[in-house]
Short mmCIF file of C-alpha atoms in Angstrom, two decimals:
data_model
loop_
_atom_site.label_atom_id
_atom_site.label_comp_id
_atom_site.label_asym_id
_atom_site.label_seq_id
_atom_site.Cartn_x
_atom_site.Cartn_y
_atom_site.Cartn_z
CA MET A 531 1.97 31.61 5.46
CA LEU A 532 3.92 28.21 3.93
CA THR A 533 1.74 25.70 5.61
CA SER A 534 -1.15 27.29 4.27
CA LEU A 535 0.65 27.37 0.50
CA LEU A 536 1.60 23.76 0.89
CA ARG A 537 -2.15 22.61 2.00
CA GLY A 538 -3.95 24.36 -0.61
CA LEU A 539 -1.15 22.73 -3.55
CA LEU A 540 -2.03 19.01 -2.05
CA PRO A 541 -5.37 18.10 -3.74
CA LEU A 542 -3.61 19.39 -7.19
CA VAL A 543 -0.20 17.58 -6.01
CA LEU A 544 -3.07 14.05 -5.70
CA ALA A 545 -4.17 14.87 -8.81
CA THR A 546 -1.66 15.03 -11.37
CA ALA A 547 0.53 12.77 -9.95
CA PRO A 548 -0.87 10.10 -12.28
CA PHE A 549 0.67 11.85 -14.89
CA LEU A 550 4.57 11.34 -13.38
CA ALA A 551 5.30 9.08 -16.07
CA PRO A 552 6.34 6.31 -13.52
CA ALA A 553 8.04 3.32 -14.55
CA SER A 554 5.36 0.68 -14.24
CA ALA A 555 2.47 0.42 -13.85
CA HIS A 556 2.51 -1.33 -10.50
CA ALA A 557 3.88 1.79 -9.42
CA ALA A 558 1.09 3.95 -11.22
CA GLU A 559 -0.98 2.66 -9.39
CA ARG A 560 1.08 3.23 -5.92
CA VAL A 561 1.11 6.70 -7.43
CA ARG A 562 -1.83 7.37 -7.10
CA ALA A 563 -2.89 5.93 -4.80
CA SER A 564 -0.80 7.29 -2.24
CA GLU A 565 -1.96 9.95 0.11
CA VAL A 566 -0.62 13.83 1.27
CA VAL A 567 -0.73 15.61 4.46
CA LEU A 568 1.17 17.79 6.66
CA LEU A 569 1.71 15.93 9.83
CA PRO A 570 -0.51 17.56 12.16
CA ASP A 571 -3.41 17.01 10.26
CA ALA A 572 -1.80 12.83 9.77
CA LEU A 573 -2.84 13.15 13.75
CA GLY A 574 -6.04 13.33 13.10
CA ARG A 575 -6.26 10.41 10.53
CA LEU A 576 -5.07 8.69 13.47
CA THR A 577 -7.04 5.94 15.84
CA VAL A 578 -6.57 5.77 19.58
CA ALA A 579 -6.26 3.03 21.31
CA ASP A 580 -5.06 1.08 24.03
CA GLU A 581 -2.63 -1.07 23.59
CA VAL A 582 -2.34 -5.25 23.88
CA ARG A 583 0.72 -7.41 24.58
CA ASP A 584 -0.98 -9.90 24.98
CA GLY A 585 -0.54 -13.44 22.67
CA TYR A 586 2.99 -11.99 21.49
CA THR A 587 6.17 -14.39 21.12
CA PRO A 588 8.90 -12.27 19.53
CA THR A 589 10.19 -12.88 16.82
CA ASP A 590 14.51 -13.46 16.66
CA PRO A 591 16.50 -13.28 13.59
CA THR A 592 13.43 -11.47 11.75
CA PRO A 593 11.92 -14.10 9.06
CA TRP A 594 12.60 -12.27 5.94
CA ASN A 595 11.18 -13.35 1.70
CA SER A 596 12.41 -13.73 -0.42
CA GLY A 597 12.24 -10.07 -1.40
CA LEU A 598 11.50 -8.22 -3.96
CA ASP A 599 12.81 -10.34 -6.57
CA PRO A 600 12.38 -13.73 -5.87
CA ASP A 601 15.67 -15.04 -8.64
CA ASP A 602 18.17 -12.24 -7.70
CA GLY A 603 19.23 -14.92 -5.22
CA CYS A 604 18.97 -12.14 -1.96
CA ASP A 605 16.35 -11.75 1.26
CA THR A 606 14.49 -9.11 1.49
CA ARG A 607 17.50 -8.08 4.22
CA ALA A 608 19.91 -7.57 1.01
CA GLU A 609 17.40 -6.18 -1.03
CA VAL A 610 17.10 -3.53 1.64
CA LEU A 611 21.01 -2.67 2.15
CA LEU A 612 20.84 -3.11 -2.21
CA ALA A 613 18.86 -0.23 -1.93
CA GLU A 614 19.66 1.70 0.35
CA ALA A 615 24.79 1.96 0.18
CA VAL A 616 25.75 4.84 -0.37
CA GLU A 617 28.59 2.78 -2.22
CA ALA A 618 27.30 -1.21 -3.31
CA PRO A 619 28.94 -3.87 -1.35
CA ALA A 620 29.84 -6.57 -4.17
CA VAL A 621 26.93 -9.04 -4.08
CA GLY A 622 28.65 -13.21 -3.89
CA ILE A 623 27.43 -15.88 -4.41
CA GLY A 624 24.05 -16.28 -2.31
CA CYS A 625 23.55 -12.53 -2.13
CA THR A 626 26.19 -12.18 -0.15
CA LEU A 627 27.99 -8.66 0.93
CA THR A 628 31.22 -7.28 1.05
CA GLY A 629 32.36 -4.36 0.96
CA GLY A 630 30.04 -0.91 -0.29
CA ALA A 631 29.47 1.69 2.42
CA TRP A 632 25.82 3.55 4.22
CA MET A 633 24.65 6.40 6.29
CA SER A 634 23.17 5.30 9.34
CA TYR A 635 20.40 8.42 9.58
CA TYR A 636 18.95 7.28 13.31
CA ASP A 637 23.02 8.59 14.09
CA GLY A 638 24.34 9.96 11.04
CA GLN A 639 26.90 7.79 11.55
CA ARG A 640 29.12 5.69 8.22
CA VAL A 641 29.44 2.35 8.09
CA ASP A 642 31.21 0.45 6.15
CA GLY A 643 30.48 -3.10 4.58
CA PRO A 644 27.37 -4.61 5.71
CA ASP A 645 27.73 -6.51 9.12
CA ARG A 646 27.71 -3.66 12.25
CA LEU A 647 24.15 -2.71 10.06
CA ASP A 648 20.55 -4.39 11.36
CA VAL A 649 17.57 -3.58 9.29
CA VAL A 650 14.57 -3.06 11.47
CA HIS A 651 11.11 -2.31 10.81
CA THR A 652 10.23 1.92 11.80
CA VAL A 653 7.27 0.23 13.78
CA PRO A 654 9.06 -2.78 15.69
CA PRO A 655 6.27 -6.00 15.10
CA ALA A 656 6.04 -5.28 18.83
CA GLU A 657 4.58 -2.17 18.63
CA ALA A 658 2.75 -3.34 15.88
CA TRP A 659 0.85 -5.91 17.40
CA ASP A 660 -0.36 -3.70 19.85
CA SER A 661 -1.56 -0.89 17.91
CA GLY A 662 -3.43 -3.37 15.84
CA ALA A 663 -1.71 -6.02 14.05
CA ARG A 664 -2.35 -9.09 17.31
CA THR A 665 -5.85 -9.87 15.16
CA TRP A 666 -3.83 -10.06 11.05
CA THR A 667 -3.10 -13.48 9.20
CA ALA A 668 -0.16 -15.04 8.83
CA ALA A 669 0.09 -13.20 5.27
CA ARG A 670 -0.46 -9.60 6.28
CA HIS A 671 2.51 -10.39 9.18
CA GLU A 672 4.68 -11.22 6.41
CA ALA A 673 4.07 -8.09 4.26
CA TYR A 674 4.50 -6.41 7.13
CA ALA A 675 8.20 -8.07 8.41
CA ASN A 676 8.95 -7.53 4.51
CA ASP A 677 7.56 -4.36 3.40
CA GLN A 678 9.17 -3.18 0.86
CA GLY A 679 6.39 -0.89 -0.90
CA ALA A 680 6.97 1.96 1.12
CA GLU A 681 10.84 3.06 1.31
CA ALA A 682 10.65 3.98 5.30
CA SER A 683 8.96 0.38 5.82
CA LEU A 684 13.07 -0.58 6.35
CA VAL A 685 16.24 1.03 7.29
CA ALA A 686 19.29 0.11 7.98
CA VAL A 687 21.19 1.51 10.43
CA THR A 688 23.76 1.19 12.94
CA ALA A 689 23.18 -1.99 14.93
CA ARG A 690 23.91 -0.34 17.88
CA SER A 691 21.27 1.85 17.47
CA GLY A 692 18.10 -0.21 16.28
CA ARG A 693 19.06 -2.26 19.62
CA THR A 694 18.96 0.76 21.55
CA ARG A 695 15.34 2.05 20.63
CA ALA A 696 14.13 -1.65 20.54
CA ASP A 697 10.33 -1.76 20.65
CA GLN A 698 9.90 1.43 22.06
CA ASP A 699 7.37 4.39 20.24
CA PRO A 700 9.05 7.72 20.08
CA THR A 701 6.62 8.48 24.35
CA HIS A 702 10.37 6.78 25.40
CA TRP A 703 12.78 6.86 22.48
CA LEU A 704 13.81 8.89 19.27
CA PRO A 705 16.91 9.58 17.18
CA PRO A 706 20.64 10.76 19.49
CA ALA A 707 20.17 13.42 17.30
CA GLN A 708 17.50 16.45 16.99
CA ASP A 709 17.65 17.08 13.06
CA ARG A 710 16.31 13.66 12.78
CA TYR A 711 12.91 13.90 15.04
CA CYS A 712 11.15 15.13 12.13
CA ARG A 713 12.31 12.18 9.44
CA TYR A 714 12.23 9.48 12.10
CA LEU A 715 7.76 11.31 13.63
CA SER A 716 6.88 11.21 9.50
CA GLU A 717 8.14 7.93 9.04
CA TRP A 718 6.20 6.43 11.48
CA ILE A 719 2.86 8.27 11.34
CA GLY A 720 3.21 7.42 8.29
CA THR A 721 4.18 3.48 8.50
CA LYS A 722 0.99 3.19 10.81
CA LEU A 723 -1.48 5.04 8.40
CA ARG A 724 -0.19 2.51 6.11
CA TRP A 725 -0.76 0.00 8.45
CA ASP A 726 -4.05 0.97 9.83
CA LEU A 727 -2.25 0.03 12.98
CA THR A 728 -3.86 2.43 16.13
CA VAL A 729 -1.12 4.54 18.92
CA ASP A 730 -2.22 4.72 22.56
CA LYS A 731 -2.85 8.43 24.23
CA ALA A 732 0.50 8.95 25.80
CA GLU A 733 2.03 8.56 21.61
CA LEU A 734 -0.41 10.32 20.15
CA GLU A 735 -0.26 13.49 22.62
CA THR A 736 4.60 13.46 22.02
CA LEU A 737 3.28 13.64 18.54
CA LYS A 738 1.75 16.46 19.31
CA THR A 739 4.17 17.88 21.04
CA PHE A 740 6.08 18.17 17.33
CA ALA A 741 3.04 18.54 15.74
CA ASP A 742 1.94 21.61 17.38
CA GLY A 743 6.36 23.29 16.60
CA PRO A 744 9.41 21.62 14.99
CA CYS A 745 7.52 19.66 12.53
CA GLU A 746 4.19 21.38 11.94
CA GLU A 747 5.02 21.70 8.56
CA THR A 748 6.39 18.65 7.65
CA VAL A 749 4.80 16.37 5.04
CA ILE A 750 3.32 12.98 5.30
CA VAL A 751 3.58 10.55 2.26
CA TYR A 752 2.05 6.61 2.34
CA THR A 753 0.37 4.97 0.65
CA PRO A 754 -2.75 1.93 2.17
CA ALA A 755 -1.95 -1.48 2.58
CA THR A 756 -3.32 -3.85 0.61
CA ALA A 757 -1.83 -7.34 1.77
#
């Protein structure tokens, strides 16, 4: 019953979104362009294709750019850390961060100080490459690597959890705590839809398992990338 009610409300959410008084014209455009869909219905929007790793070259460290505000002296990683801090760090010369605290939702760990954190892509760059990014321009790759246009695209997590996941998709890795599965899968699917990335057959079957069970009423909100 809840699922049917939510489906009925989605058009109303979309119709009224422009009147939510966003903070800027840019924010208003994001709201108007947003897609709202239940997780099971979102699977129908995904394109299934075999993964292709040919030509991929890992980049380490991640090529962060100057972030949303080129004048603040902080790169994308630092801006994400500042945005996700539960206790704000001190910002020094050259955007050096000290102190502060974060919650790593992958493993539920509180982290004091930024040194044990990695800022990771919800869909790792290697997985994105396998799923269609191999055809992108350099500018689109940079936009993806530094995507702060959606909260789910980049996330600060413990270095251990981020590196344990590496470039694995949900068929091979999920967060250690089951109560985080639906959030993780919704962000994974939302990111793939945002960037028009494909899924392989095994990946889709894994997603269907959760869509037909514990995550069937999970809502996904995403905005197609324009870069």
